[in-house]
Structures are given as structure tokens and as C-alpha cells.
PDB file of C-alpha atoms and ligand atoms in Angstrom:
ATOM      1  CA  MET A   1     -13.110   9.340  21.772  1.00  0.00           C
ATOM      2  CA  SER A   2     -13.534   6.203  19.857  1.00  0.00           C
ATOM      3  CA  GLU A   3     -11.438   3.180  20.558  1.00  0.00           C
ATOM      4  CA  ARG A   4     -11.708   2.147  16.841  1.00  0.00           C
ATOM      5  CA  LYS A   5      -8.240   1.176  15.230  1.00  0.00           C
ATOM      6  CA  ARG A   6      -7.374   2.652  11.956  1.00  0.00           C
ATOM      7  CA  PHE A   7      -5.224   0.823   9.737  1.00  0.00           C
ATOM      8  CA  VAL A   8      -3.631   1.661   6.180  1.00  0.00           C
ATOM      9  CA  PHE A   9      -2.565  -1.141   4.192  1.00  0.00           C
ATOM     10  CA  LYS A  10      -0.332  -0.803   1.103  1.00  0.00           C
ATOM     11  CA  VAL A  11      -0.225  -3.540  -1.567  1.00  0.00           C
ATOM     12  CA  GLY A  12       2.313  -3.502  -4.455  1.00  0.00           C
ATOM     13  CA  THR A  13       2.079  -4.669  -8.015  1.00  0.00           C
ATOM     14  CA  SER A  14       4.421  -7.467  -7.629  1.00  0.00           C
ATOM     15  CA  THR A  15       2.268  -8.852  -4.759  1.00  0.00           C
ATOM     16  CA  LEU A  16      -1.061  -8.129  -6.766  1.00  0.00           C
ATOM     17  CA  THR A  17      -0.176  -9.303 -10.286  1.00  0.00           C
ATOM     18  CA  TYR A  18       1.377 -12.127 -12.183  1.00  0.00           C
ATOM     19  CA  SER A  19       4.453 -11.387 -14.532  1.00  0.00           C
ATOM     20  CA  THR A  20       1.725 -11.476 -17.330  1.00  0.00           C
ATOM     21  CA  GLY A  21       0.406  -8.299 -15.806  1.00  0.00           C
ATOM     22  CA  LYS A  22      -2.810 -10.011 -14.924  1.00  0.00           C
ATOM     23  CA  VAL A  23      -4.302  -9.896 -11.513  1.00  0.00           C
ATOM     24  CA  ASN A  24      -3.272 -12.815  -9.108  1.00  0.00           C
ATOM     25  CA  LEU A  25      -6.773 -13.486  -8.247  1.00  0.00           C
ATOM     26  CA  ARG A  26      -6.215 -15.943  -5.571  1.00  0.00           C
ATOM     27  CA  ARG A  27      -3.956 -13.563  -3.734  1.00  0.00           C
ATOM     28  CA  MET A  28      -6.178 -10.678  -4.406  1.00  0.00           C
ATOM     29  CA  GLN A  29      -9.089 -12.538  -2.963  1.00  0.00           C
ATOM     30  CA  SER A  30      -7.493 -13.749   0.175  1.00  0.00           C
ATOM     31  CA  LEU A  31      -6.115 -10.205   0.870  1.00  0.00           C
ATOM     32  CA  VAL A  32      -9.786  -8.824   0.356  1.00  0.00           C
ATOM     33  CA  ARG A  33     -11.031 -11.376   2.625  1.00  0.00           C
ATOM     34  CA  THR A  34      -8.625 -10.663   5.594  1.00  0.00           C
ATOM     35  CA  LEU A  35      -9.162  -6.877   5.088  1.00  0.00           C
ATOM     36  CA  ALA A  36     -13.083  -7.282   5.040  1.00  0.00           C
ATOM     37  CA  ASP A  37     -12.989  -9.474   8.171  1.00  0.00           C
ATOM     38  CA  LEU A  38     -10.762  -6.863  10.043  1.00  0.00           C
ATOM     39  CA  HIS A  39     -13.529  -4.239   8.952  1.00  0.00           C
ATOM     40  CA  ASN A  40     -16.185  -6.458  10.202  1.00  0.00           C
ATOM     41  CA  SER A  41     -14.330  -6.658  13.468  1.00  0.00           C
ATOM     42  CA  GLY A  42     -14.642  -2.882  13.980  1.00  0.00           C
ATOM     43  CA  CYS A  43     -11.275  -1.628  12.302  1.00  0.00           C
ATOM     44  CA  GLU A  44     -11.197   1.175  10.013  1.00  0.00           C
ATOM     45  CA  ILE A  45      -9.210  -0.060   6.754  1.00  0.00           C
ATOM     46  CA  ALA A  46      -7.820   2.132   4.034  1.00  0.00           C
ATOM     47  CA  LEU A  47      -5.941   0.215   1.128  1.00  0.00           C
ATOM     48  CA  VAL A  48      -3.413   1.894  -1.051  1.00  0.00           C
ATOM     49  CA  THR A  49      -3.000  -0.228  -4.144  1.00  0.00           C
ATOM     50  CA  SER A  50      -0.670  -0.235  -7.099  1.00  0.00           C
ATOM     51  CA  GLY A  51      -1.079  -2.064 -10.089  1.00  0.00           C
ATOM     52  CA  ALA A  52      -2.995   0.328 -12.419  1.00  0.00           C
ATOM     53  CA  ILE A  53      -0.268   0.500 -15.090  1.00  0.00           C
ATOM     54  CA  SER A  54       0.698  -3.291 -14.818  1.00  0.00           C
ATOM     55  CA  VAL A  55      -2.931  -4.473 -15.274  1.00  0.00           C
ATOM     56  CA  GLY A  56      -3.681  -1.963 -17.925  1.00  0.00           C
ATOM     57  CA  ALA A  57      -0.802  -3.088 -19.837  1.00  0.00           C
ATOM     58  CA  GLY A  58      -1.661  -6.651 -19.407  1.00  0.00           C
ATOM     59  CA  LYS A  59      -5.296  -6.004 -20.472  1.00  0.00           C
ATOM     60  CA  LEU A  60      -4.259  -4.047 -23.521  1.00  0.00           C
ATOM     61  CA  GLY A  61      -2.050  -7.044 -24.495  1.00  0.00           C
ATOM     62  CA  LEU A  62       1.108  -4.897 -24.167  1.00  0.00           C
ATOM     63  CA  LYS A  63       4.385  -6.959 -23.572  1.00  0.00           C
ATOM     64  CA  GLU A  64       5.763  -4.305 -21.037  1.00  0.00           C
ATOM     65  CA  ARG A  65       4.860  -0.844 -19.429  1.00  0.00           C
ATOM     66  CA  PRO A  66       5.069   1.950 -21.928  1.00  0.00           C
ATOM     67  CA  ASN A  67       8.126   3.966 -21.602  1.00  0.00           C
ATOM     68  CA  THR A  68       6.482   7.428 -22.172  1.00  0.00           C
ATOM     69  CA  THR A  69       4.529   9.321 -19.618  1.00  0.00           C
ATOM     70  CA  GLN A  70       1.610   9.681 -21.830  1.00  0.00           C
ATOM     71  CA  GLY A  71       1.542   6.032 -22.644  1.00  0.00           C
ATOM     72  CA  ARG A  72       1.445   5.083 -18.976  1.00  0.00           C
ATOM     73  CA  GLN A  73      -1.246   7.704 -18.322  1.00  0.00           C
ATOM     74  CA  ALA A  74      -3.458   5.932 -20.864  1.00  0.00           C
ATOM     75  CA  VAL A  75      -2.687   2.472 -19.861  1.00  0.00           C
ATOM     76  CA  ALA A  76      -3.264   3.600 -16.134  1.00  0.00           C
ATOM     77  CA  CYS A  77      -6.846   4.542 -17.142  1.00  0.00           C
ATOM     78  CA  VAL A  78      -7.638   1.050 -18.420  1.00  0.00           C
ATOM     79  CA  GLY A  79      -5.885  -0.537 -15.557  1.00  0.00           C
ATOM     80  CA  GLN A  80      -7.439   1.398 -12.738  1.00  0.00           C
ATOM     81  CA  CYS A  81     -10.843   0.511 -13.950  1.00  0.00           C
ATOM     82  CA  GLU A  82     -10.085  -3.187 -14.058  1.00  0.00           C
ATOM     83  CA  LEU A  83      -8.460  -2.915 -10.485  1.00  0.00           C
ATOM     84  CA  MET A  84     -11.547  -1.285  -9.020  1.00  0.00           C
ATOM     85  CA  PHE A  85     -13.854  -3.600 -10.635  1.00  0.00           C
ATOM     86  CA  MET A  86     -11.978  -6.448  -9.115  1.00  0.00           C
ATOM     87  CA  TYR A  87     -11.865  -4.917  -5.543  1.00  0.00           C
ATOM     88  CA  ASP A  88     -15.552  -3.956  -5.810  1.00  0.00           C
ATOM     89  CA  LYS A  89     -16.411  -7.425  -6.806  1.00  0.00           C
ATOM     90  CA  PHE A  90     -14.336  -9.239  -3.935  1.00  0.00           C
ATOM     91  CA  PHE A  91     -15.081  -6.687  -1.235  1.00  0.00           C
ATOM     92  CA  GLY A  92     -18.797  -6.864  -2.378  1.00  0.00           C
ATOM     93  CA  GLU A  93     -18.748 -10.734  -1.991  1.00  0.00           C
ATOM     94  CA  PHE A  94     -17.751 -10.254   1.646  1.00  0.00           C
ATOM     95  CA  GLY A  95     -20.455  -7.656   2.222  1.00  0.00           C
ATOM     96  CA  CYS A  96     -18.023  -4.457   2.243  1.00  0.00           C
ATOM     97  CA  THR A  97     -18.472  -1.211   0.269  1.00  0.00           C
ATOM     98  CA  VAL A  98     -15.447   0.448  -1.079  1.00  0.00           C
ATOM     99  CA  GLY A  99     -14.766   3.994  -2.369  1.00  0.00           C
ATOM    100  CA  GLN A 100     -12.073   5.010  -4.877  1.00  0.00           C
ATOM    101  CA  LEU A 101      -9.621   8.039  -4.114  1.00  0.00           C
ATOM    102  CA  LEU A 102      -7.108   8.936  -6.909  1.00  0.00           C
ATOM    103  CA  ILE A 103      -4.497  11.347  -5.378  1.00  0.00           C
ATOM    104  CA  THR A 104      -1.980  13.652  -6.789  1.00  0.00           C
ATOM    105  CA  LYS A 105       0.752  15.205  -4.728  1.00  0.00           C
ATOM    106  CA  SER A 106      -0.890  18.641  -5.291  1.00  0.00           C
ATOM    107  CA  ASP A 107      -3.973  17.393  -3.433  1.00  0.00           C
ATOM    108  CA  VAL A 108      -1.938  16.735  -0.504  1.00  0.00           C
ATOM    109  CA  GLU A 109       0.268  19.931  -0.663  1.00  0.00           C
ATOM    110  CA  ASN A 110      -2.309  22.300  -1.153  1.00  0.00           C
ATOM    111  CA  GLU A 111      -4.047  23.100   2.164  1.00  0.00           C
ATOM    112  CA  GLU A 112      -7.602  23.488   0.838  1.00  0.00           C
ATOM    113  CA  ARG A 113      -7.503  20.397  -1.281  1.00  0.00           C
ATOM    114  CA  ARG A 114      -5.883  18.407   1.477  1.00  0.00           C
ATOM    115  CA  THR A 115      -8.798  19.429   3.869  1.00  0.00           C
ATOM    116  CA  ASN A 116     -11.256  18.232   1.104  1.00  0.00           C
ATOM    117  CA  LEU A 117      -9.411  14.997   0.792  1.00  0.00           C
ATOM    118  CA  VAL A 118      -9.466  14.325   4.567  1.00  0.00           C
ATOM    119  CA  ASN A 119     -13.081  15.152   4.789  1.00  0.00           C
ATOM    120  CA  ALA A 120     -13.778  12.566   2.090  1.00  0.00           C
ATOM    121  CA  PHE A 121     -11.784   9.946   3.969  1.00  0.00           C
ATOM    122  CA  GLU A 122     -13.525  10.798   7.224  1.00  0.00           C
ATOM    123  CA  ASN A 123     -17.133  10.653   5.509  1.00  0.00           C
ATOM    124  CA  LEU A 124     -16.129   7.197   3.890  1.00  0.00           C
ATOM    125  CA  PHE A 125     -15.208   5.907   7.264  1.00  0.00           C
ATOM    126  CA  LEU A 126     -18.482   7.340   8.708  1.00  0.00           C
ATOM    127  CA  TYR A 127     -20.457   5.546   6.079  1.00  0.00           C
ATOM    128  CA  GLY A 128     -18.552   2.376   6.728  1.00  0.00           C
ATOM    129  CA  ALA A 129     -16.987   2.249   3.406  1.00  0.00           C
ATOM    130  CA  ILE A 130     -13.395   1.159   2.639  1.00  0.00           C
ATOM    131  CA  PRO A 131     -11.295   3.725   0.861  1.00  0.00           C
ATOM    132  CA  ILE A 132      -9.161   2.375  -1.891  1.00  0.00           C
ATOM    133  CA  ILE A 133      -6.524   4.753  -2.809  1.00  0.00           C
ATOM    134  CA  ASN A 134      -3.953   5.020  -5.904  1.00  0.00           C
ATOM    135  CA  GLU A 135      -1.845   7.946  -7.276  1.00  0.00           C
ATOM    136  CA  ASN A 136      -3.918   9.520 -10.047  1.00  0.00           C
ATOM    137  CA  ASP A 137      -1.476   8.061 -12.795  1.00  0.00           C
ATOM    138  CA  SER A 138      -3.677   9.267 -15.647  1.00  0.00           C
ATOM    139  CA  VAL A 139      -3.131  13.035 -14.987  1.00  0.00           C
ATOM    140  CA  ALA A 140       0.148  12.960 -12.834  1.00  0.00           C
ATOM    141  CA  VAL A 141       3.240  14.053 -14.755  1.00  0.00           C
ATOM    142  CA  ASP A 142       6.780  13.465 -13.851  1.00  0.00           C
ATOM    143  CA  GLU A 143       7.385  16.801 -12.220  1.00  0.00           C
ATOM    144  CA  ILE A 144       4.545  16.223  -9.645  1.00  0.00           C
ATOM    145  CA  VAL A 145       4.315  12.714  -8.921  1.00  0.00           C
ATOM    146  CA  TYR A 146       4.798  10.745  -5.788  1.00  0.00           C
ATOM    147  CA  GLY A 147       5.944   8.186  -8.316  1.00  0.00           C
ATOM    148  CA  ASP A 148       5.729   5.242  -5.863  1.00  0.00           C
ATOM    149  CA  ASN A 149       2.781   4.188  -3.615  1.00  0.00           C
ATOM    150  CA  ASP A 150       4.951   3.456  -0.567  1.00  0.00           C
ATOM    151  CA  ASN A 151       5.404   7.235  -0.271  1.00  0.00           C
ATOM    152  CA  LEU A 152       1.775   7.676  -0.949  1.00  0.00           C
ATOM    153  CA  SER A 153       0.641   5.237   1.764  1.00  0.00           C
ATOM    154  CA  ALA A 154       2.804   7.345   4.301  1.00  0.00           C
ATOM    155  CA  GLN A 155       1.011  10.327   3.209  1.00  0.00           C
ATOM    156  CA  VAL A 156      -2.315   8.561   3.543  1.00  0.00           C
ATOM    157  CA  ALA A 157      -1.513   7.261   6.948  1.00  0.00           C
ATOM    158  CA  LYS A 158      -0.380  10.748   8.039  1.00  0.00           C
ATOM    159  CA  LEU A 159      -3.628  12.460   6.510  1.00  0.00           C
ATOM    160  CA  ILE A 160      -5.983  10.046   8.433  1.00  0.00           C
ATOM    161  CA  ALA A 161      -3.822   9.712  11.362  1.00  0.00           C
ATOM    162  CA  ALA A 162      -3.679   6.064  11.230  1.00  0.00           C
ATOM    163  CA  ASP A 163      -2.697   3.738  14.089  1.00  0.00           C
ATOM    164  CA  LYS A 164      -0.580   1.539  11.871  1.00  0.00           C
ATOM    165  CA  LEU A 165       0.756   1.391   8.420  1.00  0.00           C
ATOM    166  CA  ILE A 166       1.105  -2.028   7.009  1.00  0.00           C
ATOM    167  CA  ILE A 167       3.226  -2.423   3.783  1.00  0.00           C
ATOM    168  CA  LEU A 168       2.580  -5.772   1.956  1.00  0.00           C
ATOM    169  CA  THR A 169       5.478  -6.679  -0.537  1.00  0.00           C
ATOM    170  CA  ASP A 170       7.083  -9.785  -2.067  1.00  0.00           C
ATOM    171  CA  THR A 171       9.795 -10.209   0.731  1.00  0.00           C
ATOM    172  CA  ASP A 172       9.479 -11.170   4.313  1.00  0.00           C
ATOM    173  CA  GLY A 173      10.657  -7.620   5.548  1.00  0.00           C
ATOM    174  CA  LEU A 174      14.148  -5.878   5.890  1.00  0.00           C
ATOM    175  CA  PHE A 175      17.117  -8.286   5.966  1.00  0.00           C
ATOM    176  CA  ASP A 176      20.586  -7.532   7.395  1.00  0.00           C
ATOM    177  CA  LYS A 177      21.951  -8.254   3.712  1.00  0.00           C
ATOM    178  CA  ASN A 178      20.261  -9.071   0.365  1.00  0.00           C
ATOM    179  CA  PRO A 179      18.356 -12.335   0.854  1.00  0.00           C
ATOM    180  CA  THR A 180      18.435 -13.189  -2.902  1.00  0.00           C
ATOM    181  CA  GLU A 181      22.228 -13.230  -2.891  1.00  0.00           C
ATOM    182  CA  HIS A 182      23.072 -14.407   0.619  1.00  0.00           C
ATOM    183  CA  ALA A 183      21.492 -17.653   2.009  1.00  0.00           C
ATOM    184  CA  ASP A 184      22.475 -16.626   5.621  1.00  0.00           C
ATOM    185  CA  ALA A 185      20.612 -13.210   5.402  1.00  0.00           C
ATOM    186  CA  LYS A 186      18.705 -12.513   8.622  1.00  0.00           C
ATOM    187  CA  LEU A 187      15.366 -10.852   8.940  1.00  0.00           C
ATOM    188  CA  LEU A 188      15.380  -7.721  11.230  1.00  0.00           C
ATOM    189  CA  PRO A 189      12.198  -7.942  13.170  1.00  0.00           C
ATOM    190  CA  VAL A 190      12.424  -4.781  14.944  1.00  0.00           C
ATOM    191  CA  VAL A 191      14.045  -1.393  13.753  1.00  0.00           C
ATOM    192  CA  GLU A 192      13.822   1.120  16.552  1.00  0.00           C
ATOM    193  CA  GLU A 193      15.480   3.883  14.409  1.00  0.00           C
ATOM    194  CA  ILE A 194      15.894   4.251  10.525  1.00  0.00           C
ATOM    195  CA  THR A 195      19.536   5.416  10.548  1.00  0.00           C
ATOM    196  CA  ASP A 196      21.861   5.720   7.507  1.00  0.00           C
ATOM    197  CA  GLU A 197      23.168   2.214   8.270  1.00  0.00           C
ATOM    198  CA  VAL A 198      19.412   0.863   7.902  1.00  0.00           C
ATOM    199  CA  LEU A 199      18.999   2.811   4.904  1.00  0.00           C
ATOM    200  CA  ALA A 200      22.213   1.381   3.489  1.00  0.00           C
ATOM    201  CA  LEU A 201      20.555  -2.169   3.871  1.00  0.00           C
ATOM    202  CA  ALA A 202      17.880  -1.376   1.335  1.00  0.00           C
ATOM    203  CA  GLY A 203      19.794  -2.178  -1.956  1.00  0.00           C
ATOM    204  CA  GLY A 204      18.201  -1.087  -5.256  1.00  0.00           C
ATOM    205  CA  SER A 205      14.619  -1.096  -6.515  1.00  0.00           C
ATOM    206  CA  GLY A 206      12.439  -4.246  -6.589  1.00  0.00           C
ATOM    207  CA  SER A 207      10.800  -6.016  -9.423  1.00  0.00           C
ATOM    208  CA  ASN A 208      10.463  -4.649 -12.805  1.00  0.00           C
ATOM    209  CA  ARG A 209       6.769  -4.512 -12.427  1.00  0.00           C
ATOM    210  CA  GLY A 210       6.360  -2.178  -9.411  1.00  0.00           C
ATOM    211  CA  THR A 211       8.559   0.910  -8.777  1.00  0.00           C
ATOM    212  CA  GLY A 212       9.425   0.547  -5.151  1.00  0.00           C
ATOM    213  CA  GLY A 213      11.771  -1.980  -3.703  1.00  0.00           C
ATOM    214  CA  MET A 214      13.123  -1.621  -0.135  1.00  0.00           C
ATOM    215  CA  VAL A 215      14.351   1.934  -0.626  1.00  0.00           C
ATOM    216  CA  THR A 216      10.986   3.555  -0.927  1.00  0.00           C
ATOM    217  CA  LYS A 217       9.459   1.221   1.853  1.00  0.00           C
ATOM    218  CA  LEU A 218      12.217   2.640   4.196  1.00  0.00           C
ATOM    219  CA  ALA A 219      11.349   6.357   3.139  1.00  0.00           C
ATOM    220  CA  ALA A 220       7.754   5.630   3.828  1.00  0.00           C
ATOM    221  CA  ALA A 221       8.540   4.084   7.089  1.00  0.00           C
ATOM    222  CA  LYS A 222      10.633   7.024   8.196  1.00  0.00           C
ATOM    223  CA  GLU A 223       7.888   9.514   7.310  1.00  0.00           C
ATOM    224  CA  ALA A 224       5.211   7.601   9.003  1.00  0.00           C
ATOM    225  CA  THR A 225       7.098   6.730  12.127  1.00  0.00           C
ATOM    226  CA  ALA A 226       8.253  10.405  12.512  1.00  0.00           C
ATOM    227  CA  GLN A 227       4.617  11.151  12.925  1.00  0.00           C
ATOM    228  CA  GLY A 228       3.985   8.414  15.558  1.00  0.00           C
ATOM    229  CA  ILE A 229       2.630   5.746  13.234  1.00  0.00           C
ATOM    230  CA  ASP A 230       4.019   2.168  13.765  1.00  0.00           C
ATOM    231  CA  THR A 231       5.014   0.726  10.272  1.00  0.00           C
ATOM    232  CA  TYR A 232       5.342  -2.727   9.241  1.00  0.00           C
ATOM    233  CA  VAL A 233       6.793  -4.326   6.105  1.00  0.00           C
ATOM    234  CA  LEU A 234       5.754  -7.922   5.578  1.00  0.00           C
ATOM    235  CA  ASN A 235       5.006 -10.516   2.829  1.00  0.00           C
ATOM    236  CA  GLY A 236       1.850 -10.084   1.036  1.00  0.00           C
ATOM    237  CA  GLU A 237       1.749 -13.715  -0.062  1.00  0.00           C
ATOM    238  CA  THR A 238       0.073 -14.836   3.233  1.00  0.00           C
ATOM    239  CA  PRO A 239      -2.574 -12.388   4.234  1.00  0.00           C
ATOM    240  CA  ASP A 240      -3.449 -14.532   7.227  1.00  0.00           C
ATOM    241  CA  ASP A 241      -0.292 -13.190   8.827  1.00  0.00           C
ATOM    242  CA  ILE A 242      -2.166  -9.780   8.877  1.00  0.00           C
ATOM    243  CA  TYR A 243      -4.431 -11.253  11.752  1.00  0.00           C
ATOM    244  CA  ARG A 244      -1.423 -12.275  13.766  1.00  0.00           C
ATOM    245  CA  LEU A 245       0.262  -8.799  13.348  1.00  0.00           C
ATOM    246  CA  VAL A 246      -2.795  -6.877  14.157  1.00  0.00           C
ATOM    247  CA  ASP A 247      -2.961  -9.389  17.385  1.00  0.00           C
ATOM    248  CA  GLY A 248       0.396  -8.012  18.364  1.00  0.00           C
ATOM    249  CA  HIS A 249       2.528 -10.931  16.999  1.00  0.00           C
ATOM    250  CA  GLN A 250       6.078 -10.397  15.523  1.00  0.00           C
ATOM    251  CA  ILE A 251       5.577 -10.597  11.709  1.00  0.00           C
ATOM    252  CA  GLY A 252       7.880  -9.098   9.106  1.00  0.00           C
ATOM    253  CA  THR A 253       9.853  -5.829  10.016  1.00  0.00           C
ATOM    254  CA  HIS A 254       8.455  -3.467  12.573  1.00  0.00           C
ATOM    255  CA  PHE A 255       9.669   0.154  12.287  1.00  0.00           C
ATOM    256  CA  CYS A 256       8.823   1.562  15.690  1.00  0.00           C
ATOM    257  CA  ALA A 257       6.919   4.806  15.878  1.00  0.00           C
ATOM    258  CA  LYS A 258       8.712   8.004  17.432  1.00  0.00           C
ATOM    259  CA  GLU A 259       6.860   9.052  20.637  1.00  0.00           C
TER     260      GLU A 259
HETATM  261  N1  LIG B 301       0.478   3.911  -9.208  1.00  0.00           N
HETATM  262  C1  LIG B 301       1.323   2.958  -9.984  1.00  0.00           C
HETATM  263  C2  LIG B 301       0.210   1.864 -10.349  1.00  0.00           C
HETATM  264  O1  LIG B 301      -0.828   1.843 -10.042  1.00  0.00           O
HETATM  265  C3  LIG B 301       2.164   2.366  -9.045  1.00  0.00           C
HETATM  266  C4  LIG B 301       3.154   2.913  -8.300  1.00  0.00           C
HETATM  267  C5  LIG B 301       4.074   1.928  -7.493  1.00  0.00           C
HETATM  268  O2  LIG B 301       4.472   0.879  -8.072  1.00  0.00           O
HETATM  269  O3  LIG B 301       4.452   2.182  -6.266  1.00  0.00           O
HETATM  270  O4  LIG B 301       0.579   1.252 -11.312  1.00  0.00           O
END
């Protein structure tokens, strides 16, 4: 059995882009550098990335995301290209090869397609490539979407039996009250169990550019920890924190895996 550690990272739109919808190049590059370095150190990395719709809207010069499914599908086609172009370029600069996987809910729920998906992941890892995953927004319609990449990242972590799921976002983790409203809000470093009281701390959805907020992160953490996968929510602004987390330091909020 290999001792190789397998990590799934998830990065959200609000971490990856400016409010203009354009990619935050400095942040993306420093995230990619950190992940490439972890990959070089022998870890297996998969990256679930959002941003297709926001980047597509930015590239097309739209002021906001389209409010129709068909509009968002078209915009995602444009944005997904741009996103992968940037990832390919940045990872390539650090000597890493990436492969794109666009997933719909039915790929995970149908047994045969799930097997194909797992095979694709495993072979990418065998070849030493870094899988980059997004929901296939261009073909997904409302009835069959995961709709948020927090959930998708938990599904990916389960599919590939990851050791850790690390969700990078625009806050430092889960707080005991809303930190934007309460100056004395305290970060919860460890959550042993995601109870109803913990779920009630999540509040509403996050920025107007992503879809998640803390609600979907807690749902993802619940799903992954139930499968024995330690899950972390931390600020994506400082990718260097990822080294410290992987080294076992306390960063962000750790949702403990169930035995
Ligand atoms: N798949 C969507 C995108 O790439 C993002 C979903 C989310 O924000 O969680 O734009």
C-alpha cells in the first residue's frame, strides 16, 4: 500500500476572482504554486474550482451573471476555457500537468459512469497529472445540478477516497457568530460533530459571485466527514497556510472525520 497522501482542494469564485469577474492572478498563481509544491513533495492533489460563470461573464463584458440557465450555460463555456487556460499556464510554469474533469450529478449517481470517472481520476494520478474539476455547467440544467462546488468537492473526495478535503474560501473558517456583524465573533478551530446547533451558525449564502456561503460548506463537511475524510475550511487569501495545515498545524476550522 502506498503512503501517498491524497488531498482534494476546493477554491471558490470569491477567492479566485475580483468583483469585475476577472481572475485574481496573484492569488491564483500563489495557490497554484503551493499546490504544485505539495504535488512535487509526493502528495496527490485534485482541485475543484469554481469561477467558470463569473470569469465567462467578465470576459464577455457582462455586468452580472445571466439570470437564465441557458445564459449561464453559454457564459460557463467561455469562462471554463479561460479558467483552464490560466491553470494550465500557471501549473505548467511549475512543471505540473493538469487534466480537466467536468462532472454532472448523473455521472456520480449512475454506477457505470461513476466507475468510469473513478478510473479517469486514478489514471490521471498514475500519470502524475493534477485533476482539475468543475461541474459541467454548460450541460447541467436546474433539475440535475449539484449547483455548488462545495457539495461537488465532497463527492470528489469520496470518489477518490481522499485523506483530506480542504475548502478555501473568503473567511477564516466557521465563527460562533457572524464575523461581519460582530467584532467579538470567535473562530471555532475544531468541530467534532456537525450538529443542528453548528448548522445554525452558518447564516445565509456568501458573496454575490459564488453560490455557496457557509451553509453549503457545512453540508459538504458533513458528507465528507461521515465517510472518514477530515475536512477543513480556511481562508484562501494566504495559500501558504496550506503548508502549515498539511504539516498538522491548526488553521481555519477542522471538521473531524468520523471513525
Ligand atoms: N460551477 C460554478 C462555476 O464554475 C460555481 C458553482 C459554485 O459557485 O459553487 O461558476
